[in-house]
Coordinates of C-alpha atoms in Angstrom, one line a residue:
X1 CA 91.7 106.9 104.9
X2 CA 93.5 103.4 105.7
X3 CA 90.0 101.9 106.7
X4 CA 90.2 98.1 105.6
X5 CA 87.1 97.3 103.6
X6 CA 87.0 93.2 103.8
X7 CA 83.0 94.0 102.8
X8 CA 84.0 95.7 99.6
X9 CA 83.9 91.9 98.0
X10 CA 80.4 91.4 95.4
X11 CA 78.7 88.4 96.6
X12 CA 76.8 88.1 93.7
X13 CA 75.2 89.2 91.1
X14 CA 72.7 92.4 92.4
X15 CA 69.8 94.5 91.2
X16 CA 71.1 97.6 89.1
X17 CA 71.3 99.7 86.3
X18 CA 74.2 98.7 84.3
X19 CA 73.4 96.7 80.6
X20 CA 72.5 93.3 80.4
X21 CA 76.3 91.7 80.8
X22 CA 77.3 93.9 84.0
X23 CA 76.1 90.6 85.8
X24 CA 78.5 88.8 84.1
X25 CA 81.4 90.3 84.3
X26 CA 80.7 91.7 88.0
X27 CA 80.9 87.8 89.0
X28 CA 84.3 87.9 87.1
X29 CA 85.9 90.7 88.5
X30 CA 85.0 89.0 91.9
X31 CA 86.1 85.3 90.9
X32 CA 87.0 84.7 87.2
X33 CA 86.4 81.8 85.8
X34 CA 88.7 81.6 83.2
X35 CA 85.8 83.0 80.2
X36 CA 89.1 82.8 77.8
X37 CA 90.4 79.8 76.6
X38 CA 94.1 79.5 77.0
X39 CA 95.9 81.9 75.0
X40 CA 99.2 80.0 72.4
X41 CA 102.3 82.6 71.7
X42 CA 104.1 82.2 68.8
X43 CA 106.4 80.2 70.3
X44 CA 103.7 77.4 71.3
X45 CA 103.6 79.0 75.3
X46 CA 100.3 77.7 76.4
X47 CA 99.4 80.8 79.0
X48 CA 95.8 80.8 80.2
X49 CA 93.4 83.7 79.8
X50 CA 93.8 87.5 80.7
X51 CA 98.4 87.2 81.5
X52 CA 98.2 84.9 78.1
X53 CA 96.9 88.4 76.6
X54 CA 99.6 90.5 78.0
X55 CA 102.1 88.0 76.5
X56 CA 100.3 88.2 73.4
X57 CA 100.3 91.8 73.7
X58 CA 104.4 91.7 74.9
X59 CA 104.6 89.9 71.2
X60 CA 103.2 92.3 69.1
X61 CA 105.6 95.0 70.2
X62 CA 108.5 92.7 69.1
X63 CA 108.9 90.5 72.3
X64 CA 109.8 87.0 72.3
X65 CA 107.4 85.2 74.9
X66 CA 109.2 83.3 77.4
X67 CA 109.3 79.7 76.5
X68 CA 109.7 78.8 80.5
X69 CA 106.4 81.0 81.6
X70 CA 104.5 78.3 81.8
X71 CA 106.8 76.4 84.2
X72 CA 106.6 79.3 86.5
X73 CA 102.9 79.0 86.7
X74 CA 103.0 75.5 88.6
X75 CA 101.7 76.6 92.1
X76 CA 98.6 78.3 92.5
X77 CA 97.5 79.8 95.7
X78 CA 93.6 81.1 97.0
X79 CA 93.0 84.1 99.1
X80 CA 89.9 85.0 100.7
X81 CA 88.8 88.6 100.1
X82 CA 90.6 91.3 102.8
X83 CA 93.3 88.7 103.5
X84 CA 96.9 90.0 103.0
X85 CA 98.5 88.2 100.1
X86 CA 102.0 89.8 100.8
X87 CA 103.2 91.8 104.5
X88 CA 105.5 94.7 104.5
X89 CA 109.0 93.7 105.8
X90 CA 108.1 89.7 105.3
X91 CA 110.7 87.5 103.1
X92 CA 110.9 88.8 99.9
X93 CA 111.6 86.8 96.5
X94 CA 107.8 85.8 95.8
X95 CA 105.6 87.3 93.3
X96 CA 102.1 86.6 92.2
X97 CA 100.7 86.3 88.5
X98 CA 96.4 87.1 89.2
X99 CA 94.8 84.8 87.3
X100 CA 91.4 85.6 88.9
X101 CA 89.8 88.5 91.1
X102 CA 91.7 92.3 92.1
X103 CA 94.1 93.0 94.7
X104 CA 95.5 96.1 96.2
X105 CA 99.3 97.1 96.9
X106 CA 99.7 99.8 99.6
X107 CA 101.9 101.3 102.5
X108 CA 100.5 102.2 105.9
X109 CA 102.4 105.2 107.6
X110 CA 103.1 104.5 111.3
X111 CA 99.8 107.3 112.1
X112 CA 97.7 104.4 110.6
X113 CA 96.5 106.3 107.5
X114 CA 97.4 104.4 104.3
X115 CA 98.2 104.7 100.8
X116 CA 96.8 102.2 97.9
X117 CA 100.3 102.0 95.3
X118 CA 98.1 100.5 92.7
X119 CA 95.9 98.2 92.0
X120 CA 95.8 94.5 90.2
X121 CA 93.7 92.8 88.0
X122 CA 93.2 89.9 86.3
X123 CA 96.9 89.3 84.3
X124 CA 98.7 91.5 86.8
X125 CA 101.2 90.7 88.3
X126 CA 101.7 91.4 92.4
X127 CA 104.3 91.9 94.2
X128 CA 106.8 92.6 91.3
X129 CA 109.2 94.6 92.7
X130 CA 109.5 92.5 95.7
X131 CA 110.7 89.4 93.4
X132 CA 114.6 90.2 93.4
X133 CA 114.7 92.1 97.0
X134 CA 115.1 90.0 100.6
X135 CA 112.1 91.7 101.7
X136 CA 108.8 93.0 100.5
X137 CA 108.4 96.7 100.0
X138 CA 104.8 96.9 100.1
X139 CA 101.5 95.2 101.7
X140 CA 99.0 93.3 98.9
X141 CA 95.4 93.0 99.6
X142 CA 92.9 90.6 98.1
X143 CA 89.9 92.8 97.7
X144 CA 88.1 89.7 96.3
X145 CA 88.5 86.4 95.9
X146 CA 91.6 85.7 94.4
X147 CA 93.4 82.5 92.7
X148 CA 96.8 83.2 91.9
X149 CA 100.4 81.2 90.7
X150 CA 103.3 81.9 93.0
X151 CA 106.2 82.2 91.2
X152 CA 109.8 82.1 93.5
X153 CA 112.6 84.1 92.9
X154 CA 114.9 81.1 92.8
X155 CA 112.9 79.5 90.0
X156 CA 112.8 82.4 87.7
X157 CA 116.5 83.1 88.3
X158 CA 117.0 78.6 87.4
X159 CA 115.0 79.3 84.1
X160 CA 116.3 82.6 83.4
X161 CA 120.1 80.6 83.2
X162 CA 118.3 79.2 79.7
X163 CA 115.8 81.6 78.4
X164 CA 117.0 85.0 78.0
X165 CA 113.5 85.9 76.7
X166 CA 112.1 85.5 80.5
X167 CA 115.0 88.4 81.9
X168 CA 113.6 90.6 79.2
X169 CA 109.5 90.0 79.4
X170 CA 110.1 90.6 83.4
X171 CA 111.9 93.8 82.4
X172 CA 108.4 94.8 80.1
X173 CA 106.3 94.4 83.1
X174 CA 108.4 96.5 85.5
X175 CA 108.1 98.9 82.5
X176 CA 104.8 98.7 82.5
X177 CA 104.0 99.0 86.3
X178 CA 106.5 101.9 86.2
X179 CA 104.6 103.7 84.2
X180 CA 101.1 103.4 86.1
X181 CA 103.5 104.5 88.7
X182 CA 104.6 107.4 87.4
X183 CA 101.0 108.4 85.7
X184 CA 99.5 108.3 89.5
X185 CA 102.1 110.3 90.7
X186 CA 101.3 112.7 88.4
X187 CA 97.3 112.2 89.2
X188 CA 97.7 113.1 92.7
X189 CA 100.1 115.8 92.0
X190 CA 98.9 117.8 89.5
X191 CA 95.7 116.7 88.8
X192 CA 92.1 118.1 90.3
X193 CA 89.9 115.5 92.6
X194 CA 87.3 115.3 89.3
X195 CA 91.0 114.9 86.7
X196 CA 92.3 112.4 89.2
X197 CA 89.2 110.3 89.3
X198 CA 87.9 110.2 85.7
X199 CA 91.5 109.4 84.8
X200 CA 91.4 106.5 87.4
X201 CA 87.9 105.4 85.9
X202 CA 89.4 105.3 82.7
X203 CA 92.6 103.4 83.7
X204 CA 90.7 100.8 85.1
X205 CA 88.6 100.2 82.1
X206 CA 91.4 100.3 79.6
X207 CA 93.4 97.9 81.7
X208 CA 90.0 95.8 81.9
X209 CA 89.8 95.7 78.1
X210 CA 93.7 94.6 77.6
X211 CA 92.5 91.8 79.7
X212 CA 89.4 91.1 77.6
X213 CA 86.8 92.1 81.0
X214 CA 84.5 94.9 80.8
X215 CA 82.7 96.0 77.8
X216 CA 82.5 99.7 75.9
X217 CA 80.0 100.9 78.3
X218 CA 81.2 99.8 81.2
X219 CA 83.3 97.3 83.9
X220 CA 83.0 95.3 87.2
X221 CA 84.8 97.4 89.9
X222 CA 84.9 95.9 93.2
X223 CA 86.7 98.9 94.5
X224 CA 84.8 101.1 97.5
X225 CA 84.9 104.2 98.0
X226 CA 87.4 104.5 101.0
X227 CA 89.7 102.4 98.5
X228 CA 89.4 105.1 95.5
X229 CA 90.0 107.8 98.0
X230 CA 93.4 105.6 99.4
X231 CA 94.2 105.5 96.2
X232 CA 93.8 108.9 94.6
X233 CA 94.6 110.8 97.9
X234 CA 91.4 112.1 98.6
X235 CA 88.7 111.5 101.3
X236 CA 85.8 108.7 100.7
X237 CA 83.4 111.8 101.3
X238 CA 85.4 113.4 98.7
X239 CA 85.8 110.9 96.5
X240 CA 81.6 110.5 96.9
X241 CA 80.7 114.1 96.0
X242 CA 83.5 113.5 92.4
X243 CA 81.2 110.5 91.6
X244 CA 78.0 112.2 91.9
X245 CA 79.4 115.2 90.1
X246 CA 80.6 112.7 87.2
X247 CA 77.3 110.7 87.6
X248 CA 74.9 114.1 87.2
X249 CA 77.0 115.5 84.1
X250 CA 76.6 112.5 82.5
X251 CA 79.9 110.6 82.4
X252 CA 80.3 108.1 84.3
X253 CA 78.1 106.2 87.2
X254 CA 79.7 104.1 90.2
X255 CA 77.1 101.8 91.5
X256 CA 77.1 98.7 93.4
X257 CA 80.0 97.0 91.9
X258 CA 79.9 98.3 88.3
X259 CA 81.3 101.5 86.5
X260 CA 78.9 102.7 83.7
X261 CA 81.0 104.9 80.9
X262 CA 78.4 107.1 80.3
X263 CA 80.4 109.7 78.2
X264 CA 83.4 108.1 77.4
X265 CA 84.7 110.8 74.8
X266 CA 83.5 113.5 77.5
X267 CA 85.4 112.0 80.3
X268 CA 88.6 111.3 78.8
X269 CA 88.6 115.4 77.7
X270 CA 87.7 116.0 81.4
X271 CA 91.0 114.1 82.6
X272 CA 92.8 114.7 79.6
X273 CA 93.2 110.5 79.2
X274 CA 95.3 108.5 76.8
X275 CA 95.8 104.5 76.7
X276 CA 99.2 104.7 75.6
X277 CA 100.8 104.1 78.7
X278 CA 98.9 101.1 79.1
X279 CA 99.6 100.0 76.2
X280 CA 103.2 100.5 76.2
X281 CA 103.5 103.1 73.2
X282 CA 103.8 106.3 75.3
X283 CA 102.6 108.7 77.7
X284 CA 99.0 109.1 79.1
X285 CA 98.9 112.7 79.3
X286 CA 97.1 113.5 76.5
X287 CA 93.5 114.2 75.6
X288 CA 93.5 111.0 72.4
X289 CA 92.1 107.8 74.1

């Protein structure tokens, strides 16, 4: 574990099994290219593709979208893929909304192995809980391209002075990372290596869907196999004996870039999945999707 895979990034789109759009959205979940037209709250906040569906989503559970977000989102920022958005112990007060491609936030122990804290996709936001702190907690990765707006602490505290409803939607994200958080700690705790990983699978492809990537059968996933065992605690030979275990009982295949769902109903009783966390309306340990 703690083995940096720079190569992890697609280059393109490859020879394989998945249906016919896996080409498709493999090339986004290595460099999006804004597929969604810009997304208008209620308010008239002109937010652009997969974080202008998480505002959308903040408002249907009774949130008032931030009429300053889009002020935020003035400077955007590329990193190559394996290039270290954020450092451990750098300046804090910086945060970064992912417009397109995945990142990875992690901690390295001083033996060198390392541990993967979660990681973000398009509409995420990195680097969170370093915003209001003089120094970042954790290390974030770009695993592949990514294109991102900065957003400064001393901006957001300016336009929080006239927009209450900017405190409170940065409050519903911290919820919402929290309780990823606290659903992993409860994967590698308590769950078996085949519970832990078809609840990760699952994760991934709900949190691909809330950002409209990924279809029913399937999603892009850039992520390697030394990255899923980083981030489920396990071994990547470990985490390569799971997948073929999943892939020869029929639920799920990991292959080149692309996650087939090949039992979707199946796998979710397997690692006893529910959305709701995701989606902000409750746990996600129970067996409802």
């Amino acid at each position: 574990m703690g083995r940096e895979q720079s190569s992890a990034t697609p280059k393109g789109p490859r020879r394989h099994t998945p249906p016919a759009e896996a080409t498709r959205n493999l090339r986004l979940a290595a460099d999006f290219h804004a597929a969604y037209p810009p997304e208008l709250t209620g308010d008239g906040v002109l937010v652009p593709g997969p974080f202008g569906l998480k505002l959308e989503r903040y408002a249907l559970q009774g949130g008032r979208p931030p009429r300053s977000i889009r002020s935020l989102m003035a400077h955007k920022r590329t990193f190559e893929p394996g290039v270290q958005v954020m450092q451990q112990g750098d300046a804090g007060g910086v945060a970064y909304i992912i417009e397109q491609g995945w990142t990875f936030s992690s901690s390295v122990l001083r033996n060198g192995s390392r541990q993967i804290l979660d990681v973000q996709v398009p509409g995420d936001v990195a680097g969170l809980q370093s915003l209001p702190v003089p120094t970042a907690a954790n290390d974030v990765t770009a695993i592949t391209k990514v294109h991102a707006f900065e957003i400064q602490l001393d901006a957001v505290m300016d336009a929080i002075s006239s927009d209450a409803d900017l405190a409170a939607f940065i409050f519903w994200l911290a919820a919402r990372q929290n309780d990823v958080a606290s659903v992993r700690i409860i994967d590698i705790g308590r769950r078996t290596s085949v519970e832990r990983v078809a609840h990760f699978i699952l994760e991934l492809a709900t949190r691909l869907r809330l950002a409209g990537i990924g279809t029913d059968s399937g999603f892009p996933c850039p992520l390697t196999q030394y990255l899923l065992g980083d981030a489920l605690g396990l071994t990547s030979v470990h985490v390569n004996r799971v997948l073929r275990d999943l892939r020869t009982s029929g639920l799920a295949h990991h292959q080149r870039g692309w996650i087939s769902l090949l039992n979707a109903s199946e796998l979710s009783a397997v690692a006893g999945f529910s959305s709701a966390y995701l989606r902000g309306t409750g746990t996600g340990c129970t067996d409802a999707m």
